[in-house]
PDB file of C-alpha atoms in Angstrom:
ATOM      1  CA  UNK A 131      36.580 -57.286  20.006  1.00  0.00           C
ATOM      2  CA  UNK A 132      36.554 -56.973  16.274  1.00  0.00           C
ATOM      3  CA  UNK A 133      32.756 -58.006  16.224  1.00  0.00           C
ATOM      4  CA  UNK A 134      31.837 -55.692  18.630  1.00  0.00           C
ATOM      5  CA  UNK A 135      33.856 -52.653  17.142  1.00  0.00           C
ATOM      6  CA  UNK A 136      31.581 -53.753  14.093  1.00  0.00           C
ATOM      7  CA  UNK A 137      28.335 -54.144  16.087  1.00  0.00           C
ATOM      8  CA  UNK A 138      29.007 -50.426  17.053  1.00  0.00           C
ATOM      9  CA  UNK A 139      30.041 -49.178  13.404  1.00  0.00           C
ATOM     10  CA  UNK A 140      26.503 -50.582  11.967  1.00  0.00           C
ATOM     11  CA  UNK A 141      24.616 -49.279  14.865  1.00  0.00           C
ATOM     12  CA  UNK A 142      26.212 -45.657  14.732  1.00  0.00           C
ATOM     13  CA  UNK A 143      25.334 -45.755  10.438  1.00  0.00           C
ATOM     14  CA  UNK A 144      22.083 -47.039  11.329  1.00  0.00           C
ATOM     15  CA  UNK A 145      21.735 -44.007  13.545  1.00  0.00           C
ATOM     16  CA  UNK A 146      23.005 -41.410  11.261  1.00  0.00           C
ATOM     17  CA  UNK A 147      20.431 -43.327   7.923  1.00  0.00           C
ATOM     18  CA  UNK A 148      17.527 -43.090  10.997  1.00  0.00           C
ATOM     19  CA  UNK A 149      17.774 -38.717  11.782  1.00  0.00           C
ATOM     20  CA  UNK A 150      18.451 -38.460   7.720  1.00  0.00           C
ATOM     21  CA  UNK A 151      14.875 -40.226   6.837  1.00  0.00           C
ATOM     22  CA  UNK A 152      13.230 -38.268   9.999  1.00  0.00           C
ATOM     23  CA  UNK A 153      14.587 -35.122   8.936  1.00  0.00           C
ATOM     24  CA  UNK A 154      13.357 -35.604   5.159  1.00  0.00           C
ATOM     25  CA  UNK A 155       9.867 -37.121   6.617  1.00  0.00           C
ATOM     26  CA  UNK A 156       9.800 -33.927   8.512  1.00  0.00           C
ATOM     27  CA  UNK A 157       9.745 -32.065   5.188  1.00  0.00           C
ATOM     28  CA  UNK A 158       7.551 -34.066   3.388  1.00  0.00           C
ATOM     29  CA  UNK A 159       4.682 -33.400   6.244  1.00  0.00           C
ATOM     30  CA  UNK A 160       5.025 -29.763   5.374  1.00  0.00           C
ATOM     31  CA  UNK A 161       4.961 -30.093   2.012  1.00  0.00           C
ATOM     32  CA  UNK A 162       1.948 -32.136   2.367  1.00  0.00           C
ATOM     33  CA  UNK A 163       0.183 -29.951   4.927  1.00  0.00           C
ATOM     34  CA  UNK A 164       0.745 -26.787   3.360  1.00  0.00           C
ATOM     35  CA  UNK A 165       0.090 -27.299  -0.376  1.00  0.00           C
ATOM     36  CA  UNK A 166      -1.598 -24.703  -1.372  1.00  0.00           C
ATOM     37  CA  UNK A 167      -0.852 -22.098  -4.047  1.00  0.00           C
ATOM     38  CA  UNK A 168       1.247 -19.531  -1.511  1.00  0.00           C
ATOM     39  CA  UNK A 169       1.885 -21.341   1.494  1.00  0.00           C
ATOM     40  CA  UNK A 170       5.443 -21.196   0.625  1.00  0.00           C
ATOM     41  CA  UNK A 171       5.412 -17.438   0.228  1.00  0.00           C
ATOM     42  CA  UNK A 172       6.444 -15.010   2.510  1.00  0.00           C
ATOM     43  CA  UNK A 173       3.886 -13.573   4.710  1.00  0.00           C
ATOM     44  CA  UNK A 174       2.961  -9.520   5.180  1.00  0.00           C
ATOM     45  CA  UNK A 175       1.127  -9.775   8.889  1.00  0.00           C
ATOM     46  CA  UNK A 176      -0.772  -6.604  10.470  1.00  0.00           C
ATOM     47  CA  UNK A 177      -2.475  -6.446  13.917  1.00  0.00           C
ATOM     48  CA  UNK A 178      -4.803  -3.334  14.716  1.00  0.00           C
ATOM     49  CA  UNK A 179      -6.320  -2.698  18.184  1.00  0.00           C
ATOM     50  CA  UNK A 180     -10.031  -3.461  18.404  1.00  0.00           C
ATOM     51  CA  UNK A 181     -12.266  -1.368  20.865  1.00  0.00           C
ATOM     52  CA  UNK A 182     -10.967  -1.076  24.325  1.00  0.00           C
ATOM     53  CA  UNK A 183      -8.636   1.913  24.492  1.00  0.00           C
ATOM     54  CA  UNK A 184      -5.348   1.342  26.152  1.00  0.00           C
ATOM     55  CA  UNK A 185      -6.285  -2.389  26.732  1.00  0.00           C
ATOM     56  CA  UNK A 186      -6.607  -2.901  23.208  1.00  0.00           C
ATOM     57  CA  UNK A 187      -3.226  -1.402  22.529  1.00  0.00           C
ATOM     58  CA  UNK A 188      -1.775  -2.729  24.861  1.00  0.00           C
ATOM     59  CA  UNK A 189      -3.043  -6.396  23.662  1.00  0.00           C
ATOM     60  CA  UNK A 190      -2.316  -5.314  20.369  1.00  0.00           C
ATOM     61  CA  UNK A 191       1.357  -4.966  21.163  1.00  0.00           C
ATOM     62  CA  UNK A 192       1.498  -8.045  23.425  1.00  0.00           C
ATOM     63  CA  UNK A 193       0.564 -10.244  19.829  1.00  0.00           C
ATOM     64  CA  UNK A 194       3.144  -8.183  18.214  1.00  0.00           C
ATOM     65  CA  UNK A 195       5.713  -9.329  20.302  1.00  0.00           C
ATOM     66  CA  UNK A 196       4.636 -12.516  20.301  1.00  0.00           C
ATOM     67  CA  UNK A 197       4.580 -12.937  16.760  1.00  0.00           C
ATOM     68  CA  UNK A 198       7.968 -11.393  16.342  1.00  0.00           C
ATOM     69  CA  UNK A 199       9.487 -14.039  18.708  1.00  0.00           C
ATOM     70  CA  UNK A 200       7.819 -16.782  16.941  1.00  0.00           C
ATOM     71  CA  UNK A 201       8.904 -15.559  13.978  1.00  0.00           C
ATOM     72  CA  UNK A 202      12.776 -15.319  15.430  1.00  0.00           C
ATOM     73  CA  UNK A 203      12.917 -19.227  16.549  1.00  0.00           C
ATOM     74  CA  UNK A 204      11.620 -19.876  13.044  1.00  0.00           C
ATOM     75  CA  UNK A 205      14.827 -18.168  12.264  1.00  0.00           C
ATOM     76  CA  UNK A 206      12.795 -16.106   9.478  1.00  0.00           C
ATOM     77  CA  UNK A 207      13.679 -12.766   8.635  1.00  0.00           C
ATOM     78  CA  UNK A 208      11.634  -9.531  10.113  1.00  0.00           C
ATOM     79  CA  UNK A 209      11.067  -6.306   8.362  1.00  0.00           C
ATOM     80  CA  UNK A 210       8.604  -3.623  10.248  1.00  0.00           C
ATOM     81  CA  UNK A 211       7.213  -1.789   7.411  1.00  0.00           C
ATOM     82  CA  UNK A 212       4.670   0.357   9.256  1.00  0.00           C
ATOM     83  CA  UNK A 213       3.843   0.478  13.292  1.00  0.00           C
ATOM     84  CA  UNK A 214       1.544   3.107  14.597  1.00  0.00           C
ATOM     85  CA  UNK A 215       2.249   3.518  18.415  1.00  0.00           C
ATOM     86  CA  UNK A 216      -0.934   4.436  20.977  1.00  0.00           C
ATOM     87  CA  UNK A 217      -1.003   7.788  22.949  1.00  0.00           C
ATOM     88  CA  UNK A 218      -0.650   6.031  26.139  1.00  0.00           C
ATOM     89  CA  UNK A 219       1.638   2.929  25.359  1.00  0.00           C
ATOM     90  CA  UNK A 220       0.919  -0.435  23.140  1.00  0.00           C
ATOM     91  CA  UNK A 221       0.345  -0.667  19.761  1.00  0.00           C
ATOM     92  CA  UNK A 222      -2.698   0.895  17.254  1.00  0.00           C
ATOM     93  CA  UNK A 223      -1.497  -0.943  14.379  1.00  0.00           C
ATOM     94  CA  UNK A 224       1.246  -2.501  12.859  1.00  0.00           C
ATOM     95  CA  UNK A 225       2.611  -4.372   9.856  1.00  0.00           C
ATOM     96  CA  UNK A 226       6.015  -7.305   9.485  1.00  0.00           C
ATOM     97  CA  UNK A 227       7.112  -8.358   6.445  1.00  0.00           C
ATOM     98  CA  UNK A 228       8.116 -11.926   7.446  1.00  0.00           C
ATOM     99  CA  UNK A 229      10.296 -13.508   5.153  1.00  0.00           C
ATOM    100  CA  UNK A 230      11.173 -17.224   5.260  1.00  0.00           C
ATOM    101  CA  UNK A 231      10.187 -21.117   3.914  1.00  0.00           C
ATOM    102  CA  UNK A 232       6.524 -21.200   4.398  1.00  0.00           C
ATOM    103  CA  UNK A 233       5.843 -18.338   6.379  1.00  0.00           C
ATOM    104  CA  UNK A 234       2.609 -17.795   4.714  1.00  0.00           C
ATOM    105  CA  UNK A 235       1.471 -21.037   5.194  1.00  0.00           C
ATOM    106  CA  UNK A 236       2.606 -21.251   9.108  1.00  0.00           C
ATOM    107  CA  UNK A 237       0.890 -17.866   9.953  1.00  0.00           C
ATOM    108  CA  UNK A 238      -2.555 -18.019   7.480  1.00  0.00           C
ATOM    109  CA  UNK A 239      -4.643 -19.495   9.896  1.00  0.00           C
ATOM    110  CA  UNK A 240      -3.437 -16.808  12.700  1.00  0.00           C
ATOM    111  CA  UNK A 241      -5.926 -14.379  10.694  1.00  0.00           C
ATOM    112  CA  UNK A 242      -9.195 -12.771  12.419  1.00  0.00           C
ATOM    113  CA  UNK A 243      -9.950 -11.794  15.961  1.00  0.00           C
ATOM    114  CA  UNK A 244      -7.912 -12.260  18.822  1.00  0.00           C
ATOM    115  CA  UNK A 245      -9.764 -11.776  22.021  1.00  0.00           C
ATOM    116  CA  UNK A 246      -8.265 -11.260  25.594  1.00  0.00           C
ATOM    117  CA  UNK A 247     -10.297 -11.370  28.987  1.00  0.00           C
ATOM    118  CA  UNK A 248      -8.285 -10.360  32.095  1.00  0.00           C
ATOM    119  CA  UNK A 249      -8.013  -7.771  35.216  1.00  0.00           C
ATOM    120  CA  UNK A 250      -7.145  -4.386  33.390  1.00  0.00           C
ATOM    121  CA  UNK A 251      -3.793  -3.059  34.863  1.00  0.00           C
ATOM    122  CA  UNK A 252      -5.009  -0.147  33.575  1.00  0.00           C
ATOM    123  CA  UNK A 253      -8.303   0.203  35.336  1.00  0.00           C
ATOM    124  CA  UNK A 254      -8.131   1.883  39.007  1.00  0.00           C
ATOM    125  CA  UNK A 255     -11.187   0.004  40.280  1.00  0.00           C
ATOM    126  CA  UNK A 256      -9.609  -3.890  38.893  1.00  0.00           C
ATOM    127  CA  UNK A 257     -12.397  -4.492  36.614  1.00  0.00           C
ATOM    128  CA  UNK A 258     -12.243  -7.159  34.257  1.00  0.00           C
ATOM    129  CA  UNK A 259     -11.483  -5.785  30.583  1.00  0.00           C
ATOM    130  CA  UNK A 260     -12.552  -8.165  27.265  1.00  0.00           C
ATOM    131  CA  UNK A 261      -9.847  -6.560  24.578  1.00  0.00           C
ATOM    132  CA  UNK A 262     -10.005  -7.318  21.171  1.00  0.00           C
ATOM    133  CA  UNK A 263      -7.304  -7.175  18.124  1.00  0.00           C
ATOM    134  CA  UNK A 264      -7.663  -8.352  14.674  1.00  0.00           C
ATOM    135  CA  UNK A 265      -5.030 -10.222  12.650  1.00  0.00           C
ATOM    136  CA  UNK A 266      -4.311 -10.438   8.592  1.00  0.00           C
ATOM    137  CA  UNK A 267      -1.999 -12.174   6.904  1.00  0.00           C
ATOM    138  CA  UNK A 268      -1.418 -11.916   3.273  1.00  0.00           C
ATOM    139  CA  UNK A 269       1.087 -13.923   0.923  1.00  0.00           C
ATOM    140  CA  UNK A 270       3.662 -11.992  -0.604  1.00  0.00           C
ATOM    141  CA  UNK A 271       3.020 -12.268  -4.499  1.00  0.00           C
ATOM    142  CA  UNK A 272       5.638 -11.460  -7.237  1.00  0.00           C
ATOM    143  CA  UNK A 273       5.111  -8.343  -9.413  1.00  0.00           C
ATOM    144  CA  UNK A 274       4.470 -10.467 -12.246  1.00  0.00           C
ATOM    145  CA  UNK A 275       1.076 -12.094 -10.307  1.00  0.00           C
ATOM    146  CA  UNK A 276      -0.432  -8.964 -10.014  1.00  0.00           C
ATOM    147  CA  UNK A 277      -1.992  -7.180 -13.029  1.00  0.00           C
ATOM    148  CA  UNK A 278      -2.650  -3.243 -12.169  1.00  0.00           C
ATOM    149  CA  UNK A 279      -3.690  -1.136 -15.343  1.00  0.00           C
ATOM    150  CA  UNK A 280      -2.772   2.678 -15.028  1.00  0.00           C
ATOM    151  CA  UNK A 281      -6.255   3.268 -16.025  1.00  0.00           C
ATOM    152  CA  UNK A 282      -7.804   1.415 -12.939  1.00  0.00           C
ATOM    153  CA  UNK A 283      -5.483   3.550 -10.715  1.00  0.00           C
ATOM    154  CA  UNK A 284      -6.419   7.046  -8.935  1.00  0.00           C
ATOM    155  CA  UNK A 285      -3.352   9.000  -8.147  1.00  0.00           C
ATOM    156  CA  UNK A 286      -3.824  11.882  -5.541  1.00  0.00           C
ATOM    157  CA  UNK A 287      -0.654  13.991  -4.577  1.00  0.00           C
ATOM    158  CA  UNK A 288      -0.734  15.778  -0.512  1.00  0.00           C
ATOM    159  CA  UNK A 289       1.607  17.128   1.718  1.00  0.00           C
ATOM    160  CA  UNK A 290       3.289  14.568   3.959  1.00  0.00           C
ATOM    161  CA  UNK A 291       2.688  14.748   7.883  1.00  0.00           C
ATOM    162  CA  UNK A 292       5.872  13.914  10.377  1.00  0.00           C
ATOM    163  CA  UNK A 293       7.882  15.849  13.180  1.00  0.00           C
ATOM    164  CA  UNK A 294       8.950  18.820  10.138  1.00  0.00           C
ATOM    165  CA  UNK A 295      11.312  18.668   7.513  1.00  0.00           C
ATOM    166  CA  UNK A 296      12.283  20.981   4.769  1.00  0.00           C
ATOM    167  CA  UNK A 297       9.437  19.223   2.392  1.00  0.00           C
ATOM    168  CA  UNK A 298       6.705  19.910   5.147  1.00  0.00           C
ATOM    169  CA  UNK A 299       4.632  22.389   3.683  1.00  0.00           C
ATOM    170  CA  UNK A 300       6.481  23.221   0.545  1.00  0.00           C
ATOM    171  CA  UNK A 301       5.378  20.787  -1.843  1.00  0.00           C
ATOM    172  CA  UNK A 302       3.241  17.654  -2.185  1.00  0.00           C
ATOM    173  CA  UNK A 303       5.741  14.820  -1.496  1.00  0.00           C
ATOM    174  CA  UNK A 304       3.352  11.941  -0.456  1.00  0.00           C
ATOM    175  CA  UNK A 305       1.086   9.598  -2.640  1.00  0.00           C
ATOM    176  CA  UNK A 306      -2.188   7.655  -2.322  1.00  0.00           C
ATOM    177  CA  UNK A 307      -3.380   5.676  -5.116  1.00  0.00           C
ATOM    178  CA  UNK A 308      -7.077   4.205  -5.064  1.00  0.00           C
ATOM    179  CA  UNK A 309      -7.526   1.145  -7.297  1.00  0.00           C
ATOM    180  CA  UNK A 310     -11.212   2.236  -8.708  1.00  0.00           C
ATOM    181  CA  UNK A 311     -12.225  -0.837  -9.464  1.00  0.00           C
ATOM    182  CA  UNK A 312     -12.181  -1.528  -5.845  1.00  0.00           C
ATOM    183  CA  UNK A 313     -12.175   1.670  -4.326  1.00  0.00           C
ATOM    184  CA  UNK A 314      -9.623   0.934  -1.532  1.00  0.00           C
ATOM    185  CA  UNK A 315      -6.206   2.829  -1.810  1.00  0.00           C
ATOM    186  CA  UNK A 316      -2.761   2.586  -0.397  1.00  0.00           C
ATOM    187  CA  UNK A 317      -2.579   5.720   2.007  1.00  0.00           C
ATOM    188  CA  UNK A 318       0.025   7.665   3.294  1.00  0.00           C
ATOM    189  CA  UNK A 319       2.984   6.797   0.698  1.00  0.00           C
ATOM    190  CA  UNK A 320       5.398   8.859   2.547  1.00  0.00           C
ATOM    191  CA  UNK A 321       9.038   7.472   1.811  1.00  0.00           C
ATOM    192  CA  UNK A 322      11.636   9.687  -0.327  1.00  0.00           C
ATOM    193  CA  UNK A 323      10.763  13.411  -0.743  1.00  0.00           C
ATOM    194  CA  UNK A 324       9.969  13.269  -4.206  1.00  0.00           C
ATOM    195  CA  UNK A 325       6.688  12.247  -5.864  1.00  0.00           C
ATOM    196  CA  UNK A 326       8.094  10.429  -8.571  1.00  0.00           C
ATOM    197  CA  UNK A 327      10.125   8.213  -6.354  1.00  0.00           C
ATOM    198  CA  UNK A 328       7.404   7.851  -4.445  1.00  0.00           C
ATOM    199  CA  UNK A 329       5.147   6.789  -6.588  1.00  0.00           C
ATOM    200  CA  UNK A 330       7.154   3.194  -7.750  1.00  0.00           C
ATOM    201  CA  UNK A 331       7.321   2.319  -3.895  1.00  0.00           C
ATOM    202  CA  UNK A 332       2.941   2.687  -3.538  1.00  0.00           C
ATOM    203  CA  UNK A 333       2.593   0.452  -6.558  1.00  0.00           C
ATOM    204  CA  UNK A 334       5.220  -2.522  -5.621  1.00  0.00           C
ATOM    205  CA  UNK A 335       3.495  -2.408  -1.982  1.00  0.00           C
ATOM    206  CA  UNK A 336       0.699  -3.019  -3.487  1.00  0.00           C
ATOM    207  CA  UNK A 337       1.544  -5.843  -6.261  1.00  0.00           C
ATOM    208  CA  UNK A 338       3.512  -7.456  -3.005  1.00  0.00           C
ATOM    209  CA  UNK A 339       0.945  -7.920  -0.938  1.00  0.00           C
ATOM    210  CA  UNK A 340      -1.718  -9.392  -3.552  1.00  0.00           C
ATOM    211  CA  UNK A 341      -3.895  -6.429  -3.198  1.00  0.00           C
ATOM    212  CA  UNK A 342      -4.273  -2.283  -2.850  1.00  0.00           C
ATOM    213  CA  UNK A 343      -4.723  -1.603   0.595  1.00  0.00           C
TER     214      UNK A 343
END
């Protein structure tokens, strides 16, 4: 009996040393597979609806849901910074801020067109419907990364659009910079009513994501 109770004890530590070199091979494959520079950054991921109309939308939100879900059994953390809903249901566009260990480097290769073929449940006569919707994914990059001179930076004040307020045509409380150097802008910086709080939010959405947009 003794040699058996120890026969057991070895095999049960044996066990436990097995799952702890699996679990740290596990890691080591990631680390190996996604090596590059921001793979272990968070991610900022966008869909927009191609061409097709409602089909498009409607795609467009299908990959939003899907990606949210994903994102949820990776136990990562989901932020919906911007989501512009169609006229007639689905999605036009829409941006997460996904943050977790290696999100960037899970989701880069998710980036360009997604494509759908199927039977439109929208069309009365069943055709078949080809629906397109385009993916980007960008690393989240520290402040510190990103370099944006004042002088590079074109900073236009307008009136914010929404369902009314007491701001809504009274004064200019939104903000779009253009970086010049590039000429593309981050539009629509509507967020507290006041320009000069305003302002600080457009810049660190830009820094975050790597880029002006």
């Amino acid at each position: 009996m003794p040699e058996k109770e120890n026969d057991e004890g070895i095999l049960n530590e044996m066990a436990e040393k097995l799952r702890t070199l699996e679990s740290k091979f596990d890691k080591l494959e990631i680390q190996t597979f996604l090596s590059e520079k921001y793979d272990k950054n968070n991610a900022l991921l966008t869909i927009s609806s191609g061409v097709g109309g409602r089909d498009s939308q409607d795609w467009a939100s299908m990959l939003f849901r899907m990606y949210n879900r994903y994102c949820e059994s990776k136990e990562w953390e989901i932020t919906i910074l911007h989501e512009s809903l169609g006229e007639e249901g689905g999605i036009k566009s829409a941006t997460i801020e996904v943050r977790g260990s290696y999100a960037y480097g899970y989701l880069k290769n998710e980036a360009g067109v997604h494509r759908l073929v199927r039977i439109s449940p929208f069309s009365p006569t069943k055709q078949r419907h080809t629906s397109f919707a385009a993916l980007e994914v960008l690393p989240e990059i520290e402040a510190k990364d990103v370099e944006m001179k004042t002088e590079d930076l074109k900073i236009d004040t307008f009136r914010s659009s929404g369902p009314g307020g007491q701001n809504v045509n009274k004064r200019e409380t939104a903000i779009r910079i253009t970086h010049l150097i590039c000429f593309s802008s981050v539009p629509n910086g509507q967020g507290p009513p006041h320009q000069l709080r305003n302002l600080p939010n457009r810049k660190s959405h830009g820094r975050r994501s790597g880029r002006i947009y």
